[in-house]
PDB file of C-alpha atoms in Angstrom:
ATOM      1  CA  MET A   1     -10.832   8.091  10.965  1.00 43.00           C
ATOM      2  CA  MET A   2     -13.777   8.248  13.131  1.00 37.00           C
ATOM      3  CA  THR A   3     -14.895  11.189  16.025  1.00 40.00           C
ATOM      4  CA  GLY A   4     -14.892  10.614  19.877  1.00 49.00           C
ATOM      5  CA  ASN A   5     -12.277  10.998  22.605  1.00 65.00           C
ATOM      6  CA  HIS A   6      -9.226  12.379  21.684  1.00 86.00           C
ATOM      7  CA  TRP A   7      -6.888  10.033  20.627  1.00 96.00           C
ATOM      8  CA  GLY A   8      -3.518  10.321  18.377  1.00 96.00           C
ATOM      9  CA  TYR A   9      -0.063   8.597  17.786  1.00 96.00           C
ATOM     10  CA  GLY A  10       2.018  10.411  20.027  1.00 93.00           C
ATOM     11  CA  LYS A  11       3.550   9.312  23.623  1.00 91.00           C
ATOM     12  CA  GLU A  12       0.788  10.481  25.686  1.00 93.00           C
ATOM     13  CA  ASP A  13      -2.558   9.706  23.228  1.00 96.00           C
ATOM     14  CA  GLY A  14      -1.050   7.047  21.045  1.00 97.00           C
ATOM     15  CA  PRO A  15      -1.541   3.224  20.641  1.00 97.00           C
ATOM     16  CA  SER A  16       0.079   1.908  24.093  1.00 96.00           C
ATOM     17  CA  VAL A  17      -2.770   4.060  26.071  1.00 97.00           C
ATOM     18  CA  TRP A  18      -5.944   3.927  23.343  1.00 98.00           C
ATOM     19  CA  HIS A  19      -7.362   1.459  26.072  1.00 96.00           C
ATOM     20  CA  LYS A  20      -7.777   3.726  28.903  1.00 95.00           C
ATOM     21  CA  ASN A  21     -10.850   5.585  26.547  1.00 96.00           C
ATOM     22  CA  TYR A  22     -11.705   2.272  24.554  1.00 97.00           C
ATOM     23  CA  PRO A  23     -11.095  -0.825  26.443  1.00 97.00           C
ATOM     24  CA  VAL A  24     -12.059  -3.052  23.361  1.00 97.00           C
ATOM     25  CA  ALA A  25      -8.249  -2.029  22.408  1.00 96.00           C
ATOM     26  CA  GLN A  26      -7.585  -4.887  24.614  1.00 95.00           C
ATOM     27  CA  GLY A  27     -10.385  -7.111  22.456  1.00 94.00           C
ATOM     28  CA  ASP A  28     -10.424 -10.557  20.821  1.00 93.00           C
ATOM     29  CA  ARG A  29     -10.359  -9.601  17.249  1.00 95.00           C
ATOM     30  CA  GLN A  30      -8.095  -6.258  17.160  1.00 97.00           C
ATOM     31  CA  SER A  31      -6.256  -5.337  14.040  1.00 97.00           C
ATOM     32  CA  PRO A  32      -3.770  -5.097  12.836  1.00 97.00           C
ATOM     33  CA  ILE A  33      -1.957  -8.628  12.879  1.00 93.00           C
ATOM     34  CA  ASP A  34       1.164  -9.948  12.182  1.00 92.00           C
ATOM     35  CA  ILE A  35       0.680 -12.321   8.772  1.00 89.00           C
ATOM     36  CA  VAL A  36       2.570 -15.597   8.540  1.00 85.00           C
ATOM     37  CA  PRO A  37       2.225 -16.858   4.851  1.00 81.00           C
ATOM     38  CA  HIS A  38       3.623 -20.055   5.405  1.00 74.00           C
ATOM     39  CA  GLN A  39       0.632 -21.060   8.046  1.00 67.00           C
ATOM     40  CA  ALA A  40      -1.851 -21.419   5.118  1.00 55.00           C
ATOM     41  CA  SER A  41      -3.518 -24.623   3.737  1.00 50.00           C
ATOM     42  CA  HIS A  42      -5.726 -24.780   0.553  1.00 50.00           C
ATOM     43  CA  ASP A  43      -9.241 -24.267   0.458  1.00 57.00           C
ATOM     44  CA  PRO A  44     -10.798 -24.368  -2.891  1.00 67.00           C
ATOM     45  CA  SER A  45     -14.806 -23.455  -1.728  1.00 68.00           C
ATOM     46  CA  LEU A  46     -14.238 -19.489  -1.755  1.00 65.00           C
ATOM     47  CA  ASP A  47     -16.276 -17.429  -4.422  1.00 68.00           C
ATOM     48  CA  PRO A  48     -14.341 -14.926  -6.110  1.00 67.00           C
ATOM     49  CA  VAL A  49     -13.977 -11.297  -5.209  1.00 74.00           C
ATOM     50  CA  VAL A  50     -14.825  -8.730  -7.695  1.00 83.00           C
ATOM     51  CA  LEU A  51     -14.043  -4.724  -7.287  1.00 90.00           C
ATOM     52  CA  ASN A  52     -16.259  -2.335  -9.220  1.00 94.00           C
ATOM     53  CA  TYR A  53     -15.062   1.205  -8.350  1.00 96.00           C
ATOM     54  CA  ASP A  54     -16.627   4.280 -10.511  1.00 96.00           C
ATOM     55  CA  GLN A  55     -14.271   7.236 -10.691  1.00 95.00           C
ATOM     56  CA  CYS A  56     -17.527   9.772 -10.250  1.00 96.00           C
ATOM     57  CA  THR A  57     -17.938   8.504  -7.034  1.00 97.00           C
ATOM     58  CA  SER A  58     -14.917  10.332  -5.490  1.00 98.00           C
ATOM     59  CA  THR A  59     -16.025  13.445  -3.811  1.00 98.00           C
ATOM     60  CA  LYS A  60     -13.783  15.043  -1.309  1.00 98.00           C
ATOM     61  CA  ILE A  61      -9.990  15.100   0.153  1.00 99.00           C
ATOM     62  CA  SER A  62      -9.654  16.026   3.729  1.00 98.00           C
ATOM     63  CA  ASN A  63      -6.955  16.055   6.477  1.00 98.00           C
ATOM     64  CA  SER A  64      -8.666  13.997   9.619  1.00 97.00           C
ATOM     65  CA  GLY A  65      -5.891  15.121  11.946  1.00 96.00           C
ATOM     66  CA  THR A  66      -4.597  11.336  11.551  1.00 97.00           C
ATOM     67  CA  SER A  67      -4.293  10.809   7.932  1.00 98.00           C
ATOM     68  CA  VAL A  68      -5.356  11.991   4.843  1.00 98.00           C
ATOM     69  CA  VAL A  69      -8.529  10.651   3.413  1.00 99.00           C
ATOM     70  CA  VAL A  70     -10.549  10.251   0.457  1.00 99.00           C
ATOM     71  CA  GLU A  71     -14.088  10.457   0.459  1.00 99.00           C
ATOM     72  CA  PHE A  72     -16.868   8.681  -1.798  1.00 98.00           C
ATOM     73  CA  ASP A  73     -20.446   8.916  -2.830  1.00 98.00           C
ATOM     74  CA  ASP A  74     -22.019   5.860  -0.861  1.00 98.00           C
ATOM     75  CA  SER A  75     -25.366   6.316  -1.784  1.00 97.00           C
ATOM     76  CA  ASP A  76     -25.371   3.623  -4.433  1.00 97.00           C
ATOM     77  CA  ASP A  77     -24.045   0.665  -5.587  1.00 97.00           C
ATOM     78  CA  ARG A  78     -21.536   2.440  -7.928  1.00 97.00           C
ATOM     79  CA  SER A  79     -18.588   1.285  -5.767  1.00 97.00           C
ATOM     80  CA  VAL A  80     -18.005  -1.791  -4.311  1.00 96.00           C
ATOM     81  CA  ILE A  81     -16.523  -5.147  -3.418  1.00 95.00           C
ATOM     82  CA  ARG A  82     -17.953  -8.391  -3.307  1.00 90.00           C
ATOM     83  CA  GLY A  83     -17.763 -11.973  -3.380  1.00 83.00           C
ATOM     84  CA  GLY A  84     -14.683 -14.135  -1.876  1.00 79.00           C
ATOM     85  CA  PRO A  85     -15.491 -13.851   1.998  1.00 86.00           C
ATOM     86  CA  LEU A  86     -18.128 -11.359   1.696  1.00 89.00           C
ATOM     87  CA  ASP A  87     -21.951 -12.519   2.019  1.00 91.00           C
ATOM     88  CA  ASN A  88     -23.225  -9.431   0.640  1.00 93.00           C
ATOM     89  CA  PRO A  89     -21.652  -5.810  -1.517  1.00 97.00           C
ATOM     90  CA  TYR A  90     -19.999  -3.496   0.488  1.00 98.00           C
ATOM     91  CA  ARG A  91     -19.883   0.276  -1.081  1.00 98.00           C
ATOM     92  CA  LEU A  92     -16.882   2.272  -0.688  1.00 98.00           C
ATOM     93  CA  LYS A  93     -17.172   4.841   1.596  1.00 99.00           C
ATOM     94  CA  GLN A  94     -13.227   5.959   1.823  1.00 99.00           C
ATOM     95  CA  PHE A  95      -9.470   5.193   1.677  1.00 98.00           C
ATOM     96  CA  HIS A  96      -6.862   6.617   3.737  1.00 99.00           C
ATOM     97  CA  PHE A  97      -2.696   6.130   4.364  1.00 99.00           C
ATOM     98  CA  HIS A  98      -0.802   5.041   7.220  1.00 98.00           C
ATOM     99  CA  TRP A  99       3.062   5.874   7.265  1.00 98.00           C
ATOM    100  CA  GLY A 100       6.386   6.360   9.304  1.00 96.00           C
ATOM    101  CA  GLY A 101       8.936   9.106   9.578  1.00 93.00           C
ATOM    102  CA  LYS A 102      11.689   9.274   6.322  1.00 86.00           C
ATOM    103  CA  GLY A 103      13.606   6.099   5.842  1.00 80.00           C
ATOM    104  CA  CYS A 104      10.737   4.094   8.434  1.00 84.00           C
ATOM    105  CA  HIS A 105       8.526   1.096   8.188  1.00 92.00           C
ATOM    106  CA  GLY A 106       4.832   2.660   8.620  1.00 96.00           C
ATOM    107  CA  SER A 107       2.369  -0.219   7.502  1.00 98.00           C
ATOM    108  CA  GLU A 108       0.128  -1.503   9.987  1.00 98.00           C
ATOM    109  CA  HIS A 109       0.175  -4.913   9.226  1.00 96.00           C
ATOM    110  CA  THR A 110       3.381  -7.062   8.942  1.00 95.00           C
ATOM    111  CA  VAL A 111       4.201  -9.746   6.987  1.00 93.00           C
ATOM    112  CA  GLY A 112       6.466 -12.817   8.753  1.00 91.00           C
ATOM    113  CA  GLY A 113       7.036  -9.851  11.617  1.00 93.00           C
ATOM    114  CA  ASN A 114       8.431  -7.367   8.203  1.00 94.00           C
ATOM    115  CA  SER A 115       6.828  -3.898   7.450  1.00 96.00           C
ATOM    116  CA  TYR A 116       6.410  -2.029   4.562  1.00 97.00           C
ATOM    117  CA  ALA A 117       6.815   1.658   4.072  1.00 97.00           C
ATOM    118  CA  SER A 118       3.302   2.144   4.042  1.00 98.00           C
ATOM    119  CA  GLU A 119      -0.380   1.176   4.030  1.00 99.00           C
ATOM    120  CA  LEU A 120      -3.534   1.986   2.113  1.00 99.00           C
ATOM    121  CA  HIS A 121      -6.655   1.539   3.501  1.00 99.00           C
ATOM    122  CA  LEU A 122     -10.192   1.258   1.562  1.00 98.00           C
ATOM    123  CA  VAL A 123     -13.164   1.295   3.789  1.00 99.00           C
ATOM    124  CA  HIS A 124     -16.501  -0.499   2.882  1.00 99.00           C
ATOM    125  CA  TRP A 125     -19.518  -1.008   4.467  1.00 99.00           C
ATOM    126  CA  ASN A 126     -22.515  -3.596   4.029  1.00 98.00           C
ATOM    127  CA  ALA A 127     -25.556  -1.454   2.630  1.00 97.00           C
ATOM    128  CA  VAL A 128     -27.403  -4.633   2.408  1.00 98.00           C
ATOM    129  CA  LYS A 129     -27.918  -5.425   5.956  1.00 97.00           C
ATOM    130  CA  TYR A 130     -27.252  -1.805   7.544  1.00 98.00           C
ATOM    131  CA  LYS A 131     -28.855   1.772   7.194  1.00 97.00           C
ATOM    132  CA  THR A 132     -25.682   3.950   7.540  1.00 98.00           C
ATOM    133  CA  PHE A 133     -21.978   3.392   7.791  1.00 98.00           C
ATOM    134  CA  GLY A 134     -21.906   4.474  11.119  1.00 98.00           C
ATOM    135  CA  GLU A 135     -24.655   1.231  12.081  1.00 98.00           C
ATOM    136  CA  ALA A 136     -22.496  -0.957   9.812  1.00 98.00           C
ATOM    137  CA  ALA A 137     -19.456   0.234  11.984  1.00 98.00           C
ATOM    138  CA  THR A 138     -20.540  -1.331  14.808  1.00 98.00           C
ATOM    139  CA  ALA A 139     -21.918  -4.748  13.752  1.00 98.00           C
ATOM    140  CA  PRO A 140     -19.620  -7.587  13.420  1.00 97.00           C
ATOM    141  CA  ASP A 141     -20.114  -8.109   9.705  1.00 97.00           C
ATOM    142  CA  GLY A 142     -20.552  -4.465   9.040  1.00 98.00           C
ATOM    143  CA  LEU A 143     -16.959  -3.340   7.101  1.00 98.00           C
ATOM    144  CA  ALA A 144     -14.828  -4.767   4.914  1.00 98.00           C
ATOM    145  CA  VAL A 145     -11.217  -3.204   4.514  1.00 97.00           C
ATOM    146  CA  LEU A 146      -8.641  -3.478   1.746  1.00 96.00           C
ATOM    147  CA  GLY A 147      -5.406  -3.136   2.416  1.00 96.00           C
ATOM    148  CA  ILE A 148      -2.570  -2.371   0.430  1.00 97.00           C
ATOM    149  CA  PHE A 149       0.998  -2.373   0.904  1.00 98.00           C
ATOM    150  CA  LEU A 150       3.326   0.122   0.081  1.00 98.00           C
ATOM    151  CA  GLU A 151       7.325  -0.159  -0.638  1.00 97.00           C
ATOM    152  CA  THR A 152       9.726   2.379  -1.700  1.00 96.00           C
ATOM    153  CA  GLY A 153      11.368   2.513  -5.227  1.00 96.00           C
ATOM    154  CA  ASP A 154      10.603   4.188  -8.680  1.00 97.00           C
ATOM    155  CA  ASP A 155       7.078   6.686  -8.639  1.00 97.00           C
ATOM    156  CA  HIS A 156       4.036   5.357  -8.713  1.00 97.00           C
ATOM    157  CA  ARG A 157       2.565   6.721 -11.945  1.00 93.00           C
ATOM    158  CA  TRP A 158      -1.072   7.519 -10.050  1.00 96.00           C
ATOM    159  CA  LEU A 159      -0.023   8.626  -6.617  1.00 97.00           C
ATOM    160  CA  HIS A 160       1.252  11.722  -7.478  1.00 96.00           C
ATOM    161  CA  VAL A 161      -2.378  12.694  -8.272  1.00 97.00           C
ATOM    162  CA  ILE A 162      -3.108  12.370  -4.537  1.00 98.00           C
ATOM    163  CA  THR A 163       0.240  13.921  -3.688  1.00 97.00           C
ATOM    164  CA  ASP A 164      -0.125  16.936  -6.120  1.00 97.00           C
ATOM    165  CA  ALA A 165      -3.433  17.875  -4.044  1.00 98.00           C
ATOM    166  CA  LEU A 166      -1.931  17.497  -0.762  1.00 98.00           C
ATOM    167  CA  TYR A 167      -1.023  20.995  -0.300  1.00 97.00           C
ATOM    168  CA  THR A 168      -4.981  21.986   0.135  1.00 98.00           C
ATOM    169  CA  VAL A 169      -5.495  20.075   3.116  1.00 98.00           C
ATOM    170  CA  LYS A 170      -2.186  20.440   4.791  1.00 98.00           C
ATOM    171  CA  TYR A 171      -3.763  21.157   8.150  1.00 98.00           C
ATOM    172  CA  LYS A 172      -6.165  19.449  10.316  1.00 97.00           C
ATOM    173  CA  GLY A 173      -9.831  19.616   9.544  1.00 97.00           C
ATOM    174  CA  SER A 174      -9.288  21.261   6.106  1.00 98.00           C
ATOM    175  CA  VAL A 175     -11.344  19.899   3.334  1.00 98.00           C
ATOM    176  CA  ALA A 176     -11.121  20.392  -0.667  1.00 98.00           C
ATOM    177  CA  ASP A 177     -13.108  18.870  -3.427  1.00 98.00           C
ATOM    178  CA  PHE A 178     -11.621  15.702  -5.019  1.00 98.00           C
ATOM    179  CA  LYS A 179     -13.164  14.325  -8.135  1.00 97.00           C
ATOM    180  CA  GLY A 180     -12.952  11.878 -10.804  1.00 97.00           C
ATOM    181  CA  PHE A 181     -10.253   9.805  -9.283  1.00 97.00           C
ATOM    182  CA  ASN A 182     -10.602   5.724  -9.545  1.00 97.00           C
ATOM    183  CA  PRO A 183      -8.815   3.960  -6.726  1.00 96.00           C
ATOM    184  CA  LYS A 184      -8.265   1.069  -9.007  1.00 94.00           C
ATOM    185  CA  CYS A 185      -5.276   2.780 -10.158  1.00 95.00           C
ATOM    186  CA  LEU A 186      -3.623   2.285  -6.817  1.00 96.00           C
ATOM    187  CA  LEU A 187      -4.248  -1.544  -7.217  1.00 94.00           C
ATOM    188  CA  PRO A 188      -0.897  -3.615  -7.727  1.00 91.00           C
ATOM    189  CA  SER A 189      -0.656  -5.967 -10.896  1.00 85.00           C
ATOM    190  CA  SER A 190      -1.151  -9.332  -9.021  1.00 77.00           C
ATOM    191  CA  LEU A 191      -4.307  -9.546  -6.445  1.00 73.00           C
ATOM    192  CA  HIS A 192      -3.310 -12.631  -4.247  1.00 76.00           C
ATOM    193  CA  TYR A 193      -4.495 -11.484  -0.672  1.00 78.00           C
ATOM    194  CA  TRP A 194      -5.005 -12.799   2.634  1.00 83.00           C
ATOM    195  CA  THR A 195      -8.457 -12.374   5.076  1.00 84.00           C
ATOM    196  CA  TYR A 196      -9.592 -12.440   8.404  1.00 87.00           C
ATOM    197  CA  LEU A 197     -11.866 -11.268  10.966  1.00 91.00           C
ATOM    198  CA  GLY A 198     -10.225  -8.006  12.383  1.00 95.00           C
ATOM    199  CA  SER A 199     -11.528  -4.325  14.149  1.00 98.00           C
ATOM    200  CA  LEU A 200     -11.139  -1.035  13.254  1.00 99.00           C
ATOM    201  CA  THR A 201      -7.210   0.037  13.166  1.00 99.00           C
ATOM    202  CA  THR A 202      -8.221   3.274  14.613  1.00 98.00           C
ATOM    203  CA  PRO A 203     -10.326   4.261  17.480  1.00 98.00           C
ATOM    204  CA  PRO A 204     -13.190   3.505  18.606  1.00 98.00           C
ATOM    205  CA  LEU A 205     -11.427   0.570  17.183  1.00 98.00           C
ATOM    206  CA  HIS A 206     -15.086  -1.375  16.770  1.00 98.00           C
ATOM    207  CA  GLU A 207     -14.456  -5.316  16.267  1.00 97.00           C
ATOM    208  CA  SER A 208     -16.451  -5.040  12.813  1.00 98.00           C
ATOM    209  CA  VAL A 209     -14.166  -5.704   9.736  1.00 97.00           C
ATOM    210  CA  ILE A 210     -13.551  -8.308   7.436  1.00 94.00           C
ATOM    211  CA  TRP A 211      -9.867  -7.381   6.397  1.00 93.00           C
ATOM    212  CA  VAL A 212      -8.535  -8.351   2.932  1.00 90.00           C
ATOM    213  CA  VAL A 213      -4.795  -7.609   2.683  1.00 91.00           C
ATOM    214  CA  LEU A 214      -3.279  -7.937  -0.601  1.00 89.00           C
ATOM    215  CA  LYS A 215      -0.181 -10.073  -0.787  1.00 88.00           C
ATOM    216  CA  GLU A 216       1.714  -7.643  -3.592  1.00 91.00           C
ATOM    217  CA  PRO A 217       2.707  -4.333  -2.505  1.00 96.00           C
ATOM    218  CA  ILE A 218       2.913  -1.204  -4.952  1.00 97.00           C
ATOM    219  CA  THR A 219       5.738   0.753  -5.498  1.00 97.00           C
ATOM    220  CA  VAL A 220       6.407   4.108  -4.502  1.00 97.00           C
ATOM    221  CA  SER A 221       8.749   6.856  -4.322  1.00 96.00           C
ATOM    222  CA  GLU A 222      10.684   7.807  -1.580  1.00 96.00           C
ATOM    223  CA  LYS A 223       9.700  11.868  -2.575  1.00 96.00           C
ATOM    224  CA  GLN A 224       6.353  10.512  -2.619  1.00 97.00           C
ATOM    225  CA  LEU A 225       5.824   9.400   1.010  1.00 97.00           C
ATOM    226  CA  GLY A 226       7.706  12.537   1.723  1.00 96.00           C
ATOM    227  CA  LYS A 227       4.659  14.796   0.185  1.00 97.00           C
ATOM    228  CA  LEU A 228       2.522  12.834   3.132  1.00 98.00           C
ATOM    229  CA  ARG A 229       4.910  13.904   5.958  1.00 97.00           C
ATOM    230  CA  THR A 230       4.025  17.391   4.597  1.00 97.00           C
ATOM    231  CA  LEU A 231       0.626  17.228   6.063  1.00 98.00           C
ATOM    232  CA  LEU A 232      -0.127  18.022   9.863  1.00 98.00           C
ATOM    233  CA  PHE A 233      -1.503  16.834  12.844  1.00 96.00           C
ATOM    234  CA  SER A 234      -2.250  20.069  13.847  1.00 94.00           C
ATOM    235  CA  GLY A 235      -4.841  22.586  12.848  1.00 94.00           C
ATOM    236  CA  GLU A 236      -4.095  26.093  11.132  1.00 92.00           C
ATOM    237  CA  GLU A 237      -5.026  27.960  14.222  1.00 91.00           C
ATOM    238  CA  GLU A 238      -2.730  26.121  16.327  1.00 91.00           C
ATOM    239  CA  ASN A 239       0.498  27.584  17.898  1.00 87.00           C
ATOM    240  CA  GLU A 240       2.760  23.915  18.119  1.00 88.00           C
ATOM    241  CA  ARG A 241       2.857  22.386  13.941  1.00 92.00           C
ATOM    242  CA  THR A 242       3.573  18.782  14.554  1.00 94.00           C
ATOM    243  CA  ARG A 243       4.262  16.863  11.338  1.00 96.00           C
ATOM    244  CA  MET A 244       2.282  13.942  10.619  1.00 97.00           C
ATOM    245  CA  GLU A 245       4.077  10.742  10.457  1.00 97.00           C
ATOM    246  CA  ASN A 246       4.212   7.711  12.282  1.00 97.00           C
ATOM    247  CA  ASN A 247       0.155   7.352  12.265  1.00 98.00           C
ATOM    248  CA  PHE A 248       0.194   3.672  12.601  1.00 98.00           C
ATOM    249  CA  ARG A 249      -0.792   1.217  15.267  1.00 98.00           C
ATOM    250  CA  PRO A 250       1.206  -2.139  15.810  1.00 97.00           C
ATOM    251  CA  PRO A 251      -0.033  -5.638  15.195  1.00 97.00           C
ATOM    252  CA  GLN A 252      -2.141  -6.559  18.038  1.00 95.00           C
ATOM    253  CA  LEU A 253      -2.226 -10.214  19.614  1.00 90.00           C
ATOM    254  CA  LEU A 254      -4.683 -13.148  18.305  1.00 76.00           C
ATOM    255  CA  LYS A 255      -5.749 -13.770  21.572  1.00 73.00           C
ATOM    256  CA  GLY A 256      -9.269 -15.294  21.740  1.00 51.00           C
ATOM    257  CA  ARG A 257      -9.401 -16.415  18.073  1.00 47.00           C
ATOM    258  CA  LYS A 258      -7.509 -19.316  19.562  1.00 30.00           C
ATOM    259  CA  LYS A 259      -9.531 -20.251  22.275  1.00 21.00           C
ATOM    260  CA  SER A 260     -12.267 -22.641  20.544  1.00 17.00           C
ATOM    261  CA  ASN A 261     -13.525 -23.442  17.254  1.00 18.00           C
ATOM    262  CA  SER A 262     -16.824 -21.332  17.243  1.00 20.00           C
ATOM    263  CA  HIS A 263     -14.482 -18.323  17.773  1.00 27.00           C
ATOM    264  CA  HIS A 264     -11.563 -18.381  14.935  1.00 36.00           C
ATOM    265  CA  CYS A 265      -9.334 -16.588  12.680  1.00 46.00           C
ATOM    266  CA  GLN A 266      -9.551 -17.673   9.193  1.00 52.00           C
ATOM    267  CA  LEU A 267      -5.945 -16.500   7.125  1.00 55.00           C
ATOM    268  CA  ILE A 268      -6.827 -17.157   3.513  1.00 56.00           C
ATOM    269  CA  ASP A 269      -4.602 -16.827   0.798  1.00 55.00           C
ATOM    270  CA  MET A 270      -6.006 -16.492  -2.618  1.00 52.00           C
ATOM    271  CA  ARG A 271      -4.454 -16.619  -5.558  1.00 47.00           C
ATOM    272  CA  VAL A 272      -5.934 -13.980  -8.117  1.00 44.00           C
ATOM    273  CA  SER A 273      -6.171 -12.844 -11.776  1.00 38.00           C
ATOM    274  CA  SER A 274      -7.786  -9.655 -13.243  1.00 39.00           C
ATOM    275  CA  SER A 275      -9.946  -9.487 -16.704  1.00 36.00           C
ATOM    276  CA  GLY A 276     -12.105  -6.749 -18.029  1.00 35.00           C
ATOM    277  CA  GLN A 277     -13.124  -3.495 -16.942  1.00 34.00           C
ATOM    278  CA  LYS A 278     -14.041  -5.389 -13.380  1.00 35.00           C
ATOM    279  CA  LEU A 279     -11.400  -6.849 -11.273  1.00 35.00           C
ATOM    280  CA  GLN A 280     -11.765 -10.205 -10.732  1.00 35.00           C
ATOM    281  CA  TRP A 281      -9.802 -12.327  -8.061  1.00 34.00           C
ATOM    282  CA  GLN A 282     -10.423 -16.152  -8.592  1.00 34.00           C
ATOM    283  CA  SER A 283      -8.249 -19.225  -7.838  1.00 32.00           C
ATOM    284  CA  ASP A 284      -6.853 -21.620  -5.349  1.00 34.00           C
ATOM    285  CA  ALA A 285      -7.379 -20.423  -1.865  1.00 39.00           C
ATOM    286  CA  SER A 286      -5.981 -21.295   1.316  1.00 36.00           C
ATOM    287  CA  PHE A 287      -6.915 -20.793   4.791  1.00 38.00           C
ATOM    288  CA  LEU A 288      -5.399 -21.371   8.334  1.00 34.00           C
ATOM    289  CA  LYS A 289      -7.847 -22.048  11.394  1.00 32.00           C
ATOM    290  CA  MET A 290      -6.013 -20.943  14.065  1.00 31.00           C
ATOM    291  CA  PHE A 291      -7.713 -22.106  17.436  1.00 22.00           C
TER     292      PHE A 291
END
């Protein structure tokens, strides 16, 4: 979702060639990854993770040319994620989706080698340590991304609020007002999750992300996913109209995260519960250190 050299999801500009302009694509903590659940062991030491989102902070919806993006006012701490693997509260900056073609899988992370139809990413940044999102995006602990899987089934009760607005941002570069939306309505009822150190999944692929990937998917209909595919990779002025689909990066190798005790990947499987107005994730946790 970030500016830079041209990139996309086609044969000539897709993930397989991103390393030509972004060498970090072959780095040691790249995302997404394949998560293997049975490799988790118990760790009771983690603090709870708390989500506090304010619907008044949503501002815009846009077509970035690679996804649909909902943006938030991140000038204060009204919408944050905190606790768990995070040392500070992280402010919500935006969320976006990745999806496949009709009837195809399109998630970025996989679980035991299995993909989901789509994946939602809520992107947060560390405003305690860094002055701007751009500065945080290049720091090892700068970003926290909450990943949510989408599987096909019945209509999702709240996703229509987004899909009904997609006609306003059909073309690359288009932007429209999008106010009063609380992303809490997109969370699953059970908030078990894994967390590990990784990267942005789109160029510039900075290795700056603390990932929190929810175990339980939300259910959306094929019709709702189909509305995402009405978006275009191309701008309104372009002659060639390319449907937006298969906008995902495949899982990356763990690589250097296996090399030594001082540079490892933690996969933490936390069982959680929610109560009250804030969503609080707390229970027994487990982790796997991959050396």
